[in-house]
Amino acid sequence: MEAILSRHFHDPDPADLRVYEQAGGYAGLRRAITMDPADIIAEVEQSGLRGCGGAGFPTGLKWRLRGADAPAPRYLVCNLDETEPGSIKDRALLFGAPHHLIEGMLIAAHALGVRHAILFVRGEYAAGARVLERALQRARGAGLLRLPDGDLRLDIHLSLGRYICGEDSAILNAIEGKRPNPRKKPPHISQQGLWQQPTTVNNAESIAHLPGILTHGADWFRGLGVHGGVGSKLYSVCGPAQRPGVFELPMGTTAREILYEHAGGMRAGRTLRAVLPGGSSTPFLLPEHLDTPMHFDAVAKVGSRLGTGGFILMDDRQCPVDFLIATTRFFARESCGFCTPCREGLPYVRWLLERIEAGEGGTEEVAALHALGAQIAPNSFCALAPGALMPVLSGLHAFAEDFLDHVRQKRCPYREVAA
């Protein structure tokens, strides 16, 4: 497949406006500003583009449900607060395709009748934000921010951090200078969002796909996918692979092809044990699932989630219990503390896993993990705790014998192997 989002990733200066325009950049915007906003929304809906931040909700449908009669002012936020462990695709866009993001924001702003839009960037990506700022200055200087109904105010907001800022309502509290807790819904942010006004939040990769869709059309985008997938996708691979990194491939490329053809397979002497396919808040896929097409529906059919498309590999030298301690420790630390099941439950899950890993846990601790998983997820305020428990609950089933070996041997059986 021809590089689309990634075509400028290795340019000396990805913020160079001239190079971007010579490759067809801003053609989608020029077409969009001649169209009625309702027709843009219809084309995006027809393209089948879905949210690339984890949930996979259809982008065009989200826009249409916002309603054309939403009162002004309306706001648009690009979510580039990429703090999901194992996901680095939005970082690649920030550093390597800043004009894709700017053009996509201009198209979305025109379609939604927005005059103030915000690019919300993860705080640790400050260097990338400077690349984006250079590209924005050049686009502004070229008059590209002049939309039919007036100039777009497009700001870059650098986050102060925390995983919860990526939640679509917590990100709005963060922009407003408040503690980034998720908001109670209803009202939904499409009705009362930023400063209590109608707001649309889209992931950076979703935004970056818009220029291609408006340039070439919905059918072109749909035709990029394979095996039932739609469009192209930035997949990232981290862990013990020969060539970890970010790969732009047709949506629906199998896990086997992503890992063994593009990422070069496992490192010498390593055997794949499992993979988290969409960042660390997704259930495990096992080697027997490698021929699954990596698109939302196919991954759901085998019991996991595509999420961000960020592969985290686990090999045969890695203790599954220790692996789960690492993911759970992260989520327990990143809980905003708003609700008891997440604030108190996740540290308790981490403590139980640590006891088992240390050889101090018994079958009671394993049973407690099962019970906690059934109680924490459905009673939490937002999706953080349910996501944190997905690898734990799937790991309890996939690696049941490993958990029992820790209990029987009263130690971690992988320590000697790793040594």
Short mmCIF file of C-alpha atoms in Angstrom, two decimals:
data_model
loop_
_atom_site.label_atom_id
_atom_site.label_comp_id
_atom_site.label_asym_id
_atom_site.label_seq_id
_atom_site.Cartn_x
_atom_site.Cartn_y
_atom_site.Cartn_z
CA MET A 1 0.00 0.00 0.00
CA GLU A 2 1.24 3.48 -0.86
CA ALA A 3 2.22 5.52 2.19
CA ILE A 4 -0.47 8.05 3.06
CA LEU A 5 -0.20 9.19 6.67
CA SER A 6 3.43 8.09 6.86
CA ARG A 7 4.70 9.56 3.60
CA HIS A 8 6.49 12.44 5.37
CA PHE A 9 7.66 10.55 8.46
CA HIS A 10 11.29 10.60 7.32
CA ASP A 11 11.40 14.07 5.77
CA PRO A 12 14.18 16.36 7.08
CA ASP A 13 11.49 18.89 8.05
CA PRO A 14 7.97 17.40 8.23
CA ALA A 15 6.64 20.90 9.00
CA ASP A 16 7.72 22.14 5.53
CA LEU A 17 4.51 23.44 3.92
CA ARG A 18 5.92 23.46 0.38
CA VAL A 19 6.87 19.77 0.50
CA TYR A 20 3.47 18.83 1.94
CA GLU A 21 1.59 20.75 -0.76
CA GLN A 22 3.75 19.31 -3.55
CA ALA A 23 2.63 15.85 -2.42
CA GLY A 24 -1.03 16.87 -2.64
CA GLY A 25 -1.42 18.38 0.80
CA TYR A 26 -4.34 20.75 1.48
CA ALA A 27 -6.17 19.52 -1.64
CA GLY A 28 -8.73 17.91 0.67
CA LEU A 29 -9.25 21.21 2.48
CA ARG A 30 -9.65 23.10 -0.80
CA ARG A 31 -12.36 20.68 -1.86
CA ALA A 32 -14.00 20.72 1.57
CA ILE A 33 -14.46 24.49 1.68
CA THR A 34 -16.47 24.31 -1.56
CA MET A 35 -18.85 21.75 -0.02
CA ASP A 36 -21.83 22.09 2.22
CA PRO A 37 -20.90 20.94 5.75
CA ALA A 38 -23.66 18.31 5.67
CA ASP A 39 -22.10 16.80 2.54
CA ILE A 40 -18.69 16.57 4.24
CA ILE A 41 -20.24 14.74 7.17
CA ALA A 42 -22.06 12.40 4.78
CA GLU A 43 -18.80 11.61 2.95
CA VAL A 44 -16.94 10.90 6.18
CA GLU A 45 -19.82 8.68 7.31
CA GLN A 46 -19.81 6.83 3.97
CA SER A 47 -16.04 6.30 4.22
CA GLY A 48 -16.47 4.07 7.27
CA LEU A 49 -13.82 5.95 9.25
CA ARG A 50 -13.94 4.96 12.91
CA GLY A 51 -12.34 6.48 15.97
CA CYS A 52 -8.71 5.41 16.28
CA GLY A 53 -8.31 6.23 19.97
CA GLY A 54 -9.67 2.93 21.26
CA ALA A 55 -13.47 2.83 21.17
CA GLY A 56 -13.82 2.69 17.38
CA PHE A 57 -17.04 4.74 17.21
CA PRO A 58 -17.90 5.81 13.62
CA THR A 59 -16.53 9.33 13.12
CA GLY A 60 -19.18 10.55 10.69
CA LEU A 61 -21.97 9.28 12.92
CA LYS A 62 -20.47 11.09 15.90
CA TRP A 63 -20.47 14.30 13.90
CA ARG A 64 -24.03 13.83 12.67
CA LEU A 65 -25.37 13.06 16.14
CA ARG A 66 -23.88 16.34 17.37
CA GLY A 67 -26.59 18.01 15.30
CA ALA A 68 -26.39 20.80 12.73
CA ASP A 69 -28.45 23.10 14.94
CA ALA A 70 -26.08 22.91 17.94
CA PRO A 71 -25.78 26.40 19.45
CA ALA A 72 -22.64 28.46 18.95
CA PRO A 73 -19.92 28.67 19.97
CA ARG A 74 -18.97 25.09 19.19
CA TYR A 75 -15.58 23.53 19.89
CA LEU A 76 -13.40 20.85 18.34
CA VAL A 77 -10.63 19.02 20.22
CA CYS A 78 -7.99 16.73 18.73
CA ASN A 79 -7.01 14.16 21.35
CA LEU A 80 -3.25 13.64 21.10
CA ASP A 81 -2.86 12.73 24.77
CA GLU A 82 -1.38 9.36 23.87
CA THR A 83 -0.62 7.81 27.26
CA GLU A 84 -1.76 4.24 26.58
CA PRO A 85 1.29 2.00 27.20
CA GLY A 86 2.27 0.28 23.98
CA SER A 87 0.79 2.98 21.71
CA ILE A 88 3.10 5.31 19.80
CA LYS A 89 1.19 5.93 16.55
CA ASP A 90 -0.02 9.43 17.45
CA ARG A 91 3.52 10.38 18.41
CA ALA A 92 4.60 9.38 14.90
CA LEU A 93 1.91 11.66 13.44
CA LEU A 94 2.89 14.55 15.69
CA PHE A 95 6.57 14.41 14.78
CA GLY A 96 6.20 13.23 11.19
CA ALA A 97 2.86 14.45 9.80
CA PRO A 98 1.89 17.73 11.49
CA HIS A 99 0.22 19.16 8.37
CA HIS A 100 -2.03 16.08 8.16
CA LEU A 101 -3.30 17.02 11.63
CA ILE A 102 -3.74 20.70 10.79
CA GLU A 103 -5.51 20.04 7.49
CA GLY A 104 -7.74 17.46 9.17
CA MET A 105 -8.68 19.93 11.90
CA LEU A 106 -9.57 22.57 9.31
CA ILE A 107 -11.78 20.11 7.42
CA ALA A 108 -13.51 18.98 10.63
CA ALA A 109 -13.95 22.56 11.82
CA HIS A 110 -15.66 23.57 8.57
CA ALA A 111 -17.90 20.48 8.67
CA LEU A 112 -18.94 21.14 12.28
CA GLY A 113 -19.25 24.92 12.14
CA VAL A 114 -16.40 25.39 14.63
CA ARG A 115 -14.40 28.61 14.98
CA HIS A 116 -12.16 27.56 17.89
CA ALA A 117 -10.30 24.24 17.83
CA ILE A 118 -7.65 22.82 20.14
CA LEU A 119 -4.90 20.27 19.59
CA PHE A 120 -4.42 18.66 23.02
CA VAL A 121 -0.91 17.18 23.12
CA ARG A 122 0.57 14.85 25.71
CA GLY A 123 2.98 16.74 27.96
CA GLU A 124 5.85 14.33 27.32
CA TYR A 125 5.54 15.14 23.60
CA ALA A 126 6.70 18.74 24.05
CA ALA A 127 9.33 18.40 21.31
CA GLY A 128 6.64 17.18 18.93
CA ALA A 129 4.41 20.09 19.91
CA ARG A 130 7.17 22.42 18.72
CA VAL A 131 7.16 20.67 15.33
CA LEU A 132 3.38 21.10 15.21
CA GLU A 133 3.70 24.78 16.15
CA ARG A 134 6.13 25.39 13.27
CA ALA A 135 3.73 23.75 10.83
CA LEU A 136 0.81 25.74 12.24
CA GLN A 137 2.67 29.04 11.86
CA ARG A 138 3.43 28.23 8.22
CA ALA A 139 -0.17 27.23 7.49
CA ARG A 140 -1.45 30.39 9.18
CA GLY A 141 1.02 32.54 7.26
CA ALA A 142 -0.20 31.01 4.00
CA GLY A 143 -3.79 31.94 4.83
CA LEU A 144 -4.93 28.34 5.14
CA LEU A 145 -6.81 28.96 8.39
CA ARG A 146 -9.31 31.21 6.58
CA LEU A 147 -12.52 29.20 6.32
CA PRO A 148 -15.68 30.33 4.48
CA ASP A 149 -17.27 31.66 7.68
CA GLY A 150 -14.14 33.26 9.12
CA ASP A 151 -10.66 32.44 10.42
CA LEU A 152 -10.27 29.36 12.61
CA ARG A 153 -8.58 29.89 15.96
CA LEU A 154 -6.43 26.77 16.29
CA ASP A 155 -4.53 26.42 19.57
CA ILE A 156 -2.03 23.86 20.84
CA HIS A 157 -2.59 22.87 24.48
CA LEU A 158 0.27 20.95 26.12
CA SER A 159 -1.06 18.61 28.79
CA LEU A 160 0.35 18.57 32.31
CA GLY A 161 0.06 14.79 32.28
CA ARG A 162 -2.05 11.90 33.64
CA TYR A 163 -3.53 9.03 31.66
CA ILE A 164 -7.08 10.05 32.54
CA CYS A 165 -6.68 13.24 30.45
CA GLY A 166 -7.27 11.08 27.38
CA GLU A 167 -10.88 10.40 28.43
CA ASP A 168 -13.12 12.53 26.24
CA SER A 169 -14.66 14.58 29.04
CA ALA A 170 -11.63 14.68 31.36
CA ILE A 171 -9.68 16.28 28.53
CA LEU A 172 -12.16 19.18 28.60
CA ASN A 173 -11.71 19.71 32.34
CA ALA A 174 -7.95 19.74 31.76
CA ILE A 175 -8.27 22.43 29.08
CA GLU A 176 -10.45 24.49 31.41
CA GLY A 177 -7.76 24.29 34.10
CA LYS A 178 -9.74 21.98 36.36
CA ARG A 179 -8.84 18.63 37.88
CA PRO A 180 -9.13 16.16 34.97
CA ASN A 181 -11.86 13.92 36.34
CA PRO A 182 -14.34 12.43 33.88
CA ARG A 183 -17.70 14.17 33.76
CA LYS A 184 -21.06 12.61 34.49
CA LYS A 185 -23.10 11.81 31.39
CA PRO A 186 -25.70 12.92 30.43
CA PRO A 187 -25.35 15.63 29.35
CA HIS A 188 -22.99 14.36 26.70
CA ILE A 189 -20.12 16.59 25.65
CA SER A 190 -21.70 16.95 22.20
CA GLN A 191 -24.36 19.07 23.94
CA GLN A 192 -22.43 20.50 26.90
CA GLY A 193 -18.69 20.10 26.59
CA LEU A 194 -15.90 22.67 26.68
CA TRP A 195 -17.12 25.67 28.67
CA GLN A 196 -20.56 24.00 28.62
CA GLN A 197 -20.82 24.40 24.83
CA PRO A 198 -21.24 21.69 22.13
CA THR A 199 -17.89 19.95 21.67
CA THR A 200 -16.50 17.21 19.44
CA VAL A 201 -13.42 15.23 20.47
CA ASN A 202 -11.61 13.09 17.88
CA ASN A 203 -8.40 11.08 18.08
CA ALA A 204 -5.37 12.39 16.19
CA GLU A 205 -5.24 9.47 13.74
CA SER A 206 -8.94 9.89 12.91
CA ILE A 207 -8.30 13.58 12.21
CA ALA A 208 -5.25 12.76 10.07
CA HIS A 209 -7.32 10.51 7.78
CA LEU A 210 -9.67 13.34 6.78
CA PRO A 211 -7.45 15.00 4.12
CA GLY A 212 -7.18 11.73 2.19
CA ILE A 213 -10.92 11.07 2.38
CA LEU A 214 -11.80 14.55 1.14
CA THR A 215 -9.14 14.46 -1.60
CA HIS A 216 -9.89 11.00 -3.02
CA GLY A 217 -13.40 10.22 -1.78
CA ALA A 218 -15.10 7.75 0.55
CA ASP A 219 -14.89 4.78 -1.84
CA TRP A 220 -11.13 5.22 -2.18
CA PHE A 221 -10.72 5.10 1.59
CA ARG A 222 -12.95 2.05 2.00
CA GLY A 223 -10.96 0.28 -0.70
CA LEU A 224 -7.70 0.59 1.22
CA GLY A 225 -8.77 -2.04 3.75
CA VAL A 226 -8.39 -5.82 3.47
CA HIS A 227 -10.15 -8.84 4.99
CA GLY A 228 -13.20 -6.76 5.92
CA GLY A 229 -11.26 -3.76 7.21
CA VAL A 230 -11.80 -0.18 6.10
CA GLY A 231 -9.07 2.36 5.27
CA SER A 232 -5.47 2.32 6.37
CA LYS A 233 -4.19 1.98 9.93
CA LEU A 234 -1.10 2.89 11.90
CA TYR A 235 -0.13 -0.22 13.85
CA SER A 236 2.65 -0.04 16.43
CA VAL A 237 4.70 -2.93 17.79
CA CYS A 238 6.74 -2.86 20.99
CA GLY A 239 8.46 -5.55 23.00
CA PRO A 240 10.88 -8.32 21.93
CA ALA A 241 10.45 -7.91 18.15
CA GLN A 242 13.30 -7.65 15.67
CA ARG A 243 12.03 -4.30 14.32
CA PRO A 244 9.62 -2.61 16.73
CA GLY A 245 8.03 0.55 15.39
CA VAL A 246 5.02 2.07 13.62
CA PHE A 247 3.71 0.60 10.37
CA GLU A 248 1.05 2.04 8.07
CA LEU A 249 -0.85 -0.90 6.59
CA PRO A 250 -4.30 -1.71 5.24
CA MET A 251 -6.85 -1.99 8.03
CA GLY A 252 -7.47 -5.71 8.41
CA THR A 253 -3.87 -6.85 7.94
CA THR A 254 -3.44 -10.00 10.02
CA ALA A 255 -1.54 -10.01 13.29
CA ARG A 256 0.82 -12.58 11.80
CA GLU A 257 1.77 -10.31 8.89
CA ILE A 258 2.22 -7.29 11.16
CA LEU A 259 4.49 -9.15 13.53
CA TYR A 260 6.46 -11.47 11.28
CA GLU A 261 6.71 -9.52 8.01
CA HIS A 262 6.78 -5.88 9.06
CA ALA A 263 8.20 -6.10 12.60
CA GLY A 264 10.64 -8.85 11.59
CA GLY A 265 9.37 -11.51 13.97
CA MET A 266 10.56 -12.23 17.48
CA ARG A 267 14.13 -11.67 18.62
CA ALA A 268 16.50 -14.62 18.32
CA GLY A 269 15.77 -17.27 20.91
CA ARG A 270 12.38 -15.81 21.83
CA THR A 271 8.98 -17.43 21.23
CA LEU A 272 5.75 -15.46 21.20
CA ARG A 273 3.53 -16.30 24.16
CA ALA A 274 0.81 -13.64 23.81
CA VAL A 275 0.11 -10.14 22.56
CA LEU A 276 -2.01 -7.26 23.76
CA PRO A 277 -3.29 -5.98 20.39
CA GLY A 278 -4.52 -2.50 21.27
CA GLY A 279 -2.36 -1.19 24.08
CA SER A 280 -2.25 -2.39 27.67
CA SER A 281 -6.00 -2.06 28.32
CA THR A 282 -7.03 -4.89 25.98
CA PRO A 283 -7.40 -8.66 26.48
CA PHE A 284 -4.64 -11.00 25.35
CA LEU A 285 -4.49 -12.64 21.94
CA LEU A 286 -2.67 -15.98 21.84
CA PRO A 287 -0.58 -17.50 19.01
CA GLU A 288 -3.65 -19.31 17.66
CA HIS A 289 -5.21 -15.90 16.99
CA LEU A 290 -2.39 -14.59 14.77
CA ASP A 291 -4.36 -15.03 11.56
CA THR A 292 -7.09 -12.70 12.83
CA PRO A 293 -7.53 -9.59 10.65
CA MET A 294 -6.67 -6.58 12.76
CA HIS A 295 -9.87 -4.58 12.41
CA PHE A 296 -12.45 -3.73 15.05
CA ASP A 297 -15.05 -6.41 14.33
CA ALA A 298 -12.68 -9.33 13.71
CA VAL A 299 -10.68 -8.69 16.87
CA ALA A 300 -13.89 -8.44 18.90
CA LYS A 301 -14.99 -11.85 17.58
CA VAL A 302 -11.95 -13.53 19.15
CA GLY A 303 -12.55 -11.85 22.50
CA SER A 304 -10.26 -8.84 22.44
CA ARG A 305 -10.28 -5.20 21.23
CA LEU A 306 -8.33 -3.47 18.49
CA GLY A 307 -8.03 -0.40 20.72
CA THR A 308 -5.23 1.80 19.43
CA GLY A 309 -3.62 -0.96 17.36
CA GLY A 310 -0.59 -0.90 19.65
CA PHE A 311 0.89 -4.41 19.94
CA ILE A 312 2.63 -5.29 23.21
CA LEU A 313 4.45 -8.61 22.85
CA MET A 314 5.04 -11.10 25.63
CA ASP A 315 7.55 -13.89 25.02
CA ASP A 316 8.20 -17.22 26.71
CA ARG A 317 10.83 -15.72 29.06
CA GLN A 318 8.40 -13.22 30.57
CA CYS A 319 6.41 -14.19 33.63
CA PRO A 320 2.71 -13.47 32.90
CA VAL A 321 2.08 -12.52 36.53
CA ASP A 322 4.95 -10.04 36.54
CA PHE A 323 3.74 -8.69 33.18
CA LEU A 324 0.30 -8.05 34.71
CA ILE A 325 1.84 -6.40 37.76
CA ALA A 326 3.47 -3.87 35.43
CA THR A 327 0.23 -3.01 33.61
CA THR A 328 -1.84 -2.89 36.81
CA ARG A 329 0.74 -0.77 38.64
CA PHE A 330 0.46 1.80 35.85
CA PHE A 331 -3.33 1.98 35.92
CA ALA A 332 -3.49 2.04 39.74
CA ARG A 333 -1.11 4.99 39.75
CA GLU A 334 -3.00 6.81 36.97
CA SER A 335 -6.46 6.51 38.52
CA CYS A 336 -7.93 9.98 38.99
CA GLY A 337 -9.30 8.81 42.36
CA PHE A 338 -12.85 9.94 41.63
CA CYS A 339 -14.60 6.59 42.28
CA THR A 340 -13.93 4.00 44.97
CA PRO A 341 -13.85 0.84 42.78
CA CYS A 342 -10.99 2.26 40.73
CA ARG A 343 -9.17 4.23 43.45
CA GLU A 344 -9.17 1.38 46.00
CA GLY A 345 -9.76 -1.65 43.79
CA LEU A 346 -6.84 -1.35 41.37
CA PRO A 347 -4.17 -1.02 44.09
CA TYR A 348 -5.70 -4.09 45.76
CA VAL A 349 -5.51 -6.03 42.47
CA ARG A 350 -1.87 -4.98 42.16
CA TRP A 351 -1.18 -6.09 45.76
CA LEU A 352 -2.73 -9.51 45.13
CA LEU A 353 -0.66 -9.99 41.99
CA GLU A 354 2.50 -8.97 43.84
CA ARG A 355 1.78 -11.51 46.60
CA ILE A 356 1.34 -14.28 44.03
CA GLU A 357 4.51 -13.26 42.18
CA ALA A 358 6.48 -13.26 45.45
CA GLY A 359 5.28 -16.80 46.27
CA GLU A 360 3.17 -15.57 49.18
CA GLY A 361 -0.22 -16.01 47.55
CA GLY A 362 -2.53 -19.00 47.54
CA THR A 363 -5.64 -20.08 45.69
CA GLU A 364 -7.56 -17.55 47.80
CA GLU A 365 -5.67 -14.68 46.17
CA VAL A 366 -6.37 -16.08 42.70
CA ALA A 367 -10.05 -16.41 43.55
CA ALA A 368 -10.06 -12.86 44.89
CA LEU A 369 -8.71 -11.58 41.58
CA HIS A 370 -11.60 -13.24 39.74
CA ALA A 371 -14.11 -11.80 42.22
CA LEU A 372 -12.66 -8.30 42.10
CA GLY A 373 -12.73 -8.30 38.33
CA ALA A 374 -16.43 -9.05 38.38
CA GLN A 375 -17.10 -6.20 40.83
CA ILE A 376 -14.76 -3.35 39.90
CA ALA A 377 -15.42 -3.02 36.17
CA PRO A 378 -19.23 -2.66 36.18
CA ASN A 379 -19.23 -0.26 39.14
CA SER A 380 -16.59 2.21 37.98
CA PHE A 381 -17.39 5.72 36.83
CA CYS A 382 -15.40 5.66 33.57
CA ALA A 383 -13.57 3.16 31.36
CA LEU A 384 -10.17 3.31 33.11
CA ALA A 385 -10.74 0.47 35.59
CA PRO A 386 -12.58 -1.81 33.13
CA GLY A 387 -9.71 -1.35 30.70
CA ALA A 388 -7.11 -2.00 33.38
CA LEU A 389 -8.82 -5.28 34.26
CA MET A 390 -9.07 -6.59 30.70
CA PRO A 391 -5.52 -8.01 30.58
CA VAL A 392 -5.82 -9.26 34.16
CA LEU A 393 -9.07 -11.15 33.62
CA SER A 394 -7.98 -12.59 30.27
CA GLY A 395 -4.58 -13.47 31.77
CA LEU A 396 -6.18 -15.38 34.63
CA HIS A 397 -7.73 -17.71 32.04
CA ALA A 398 -4.95 -17.78 29.43
CA PHE A 399 -2.19 -18.37 32.01
CA ALA A 400 -4.11 -20.27 34.67
CA GLU A 401 -1.34 -22.87 34.98
CA ASP A 402 1.27 -20.17 35.50
CA PHE A 403 -0.74 -18.73 38.38
CA LEU A 404 -1.08 -22.19 39.92
CA ASP A 405 2.65 -22.85 39.51
CA HIS A 406 3.37 -19.71 41.54
CA VAL A 407 1.05 -21.01 44.27
CA ARG A 408 2.37 -24.59 44.25
CA GLN A 409 6.07 -23.68 44.12
CA LYS A 410 5.71 -20.64 46.38
CA ARG A 411 7.97 -18.65 44.07
CA CYS A 412 8.06 -17.30 40.54
CA PRO A 413 9.12 -20.20 38.27
CA TYR A 414 10.38 -17.76 35.63
CA ARG A 415 13.16 -16.24 37.69
CA GLU A 416 15.65 -19.00 36.94
CA VAL A 417 14.67 -18.97 33.24
CA ALA A 418 15.19 -15.21 32.99
CA ALA A 419 18.55 -15.51 34.72
#
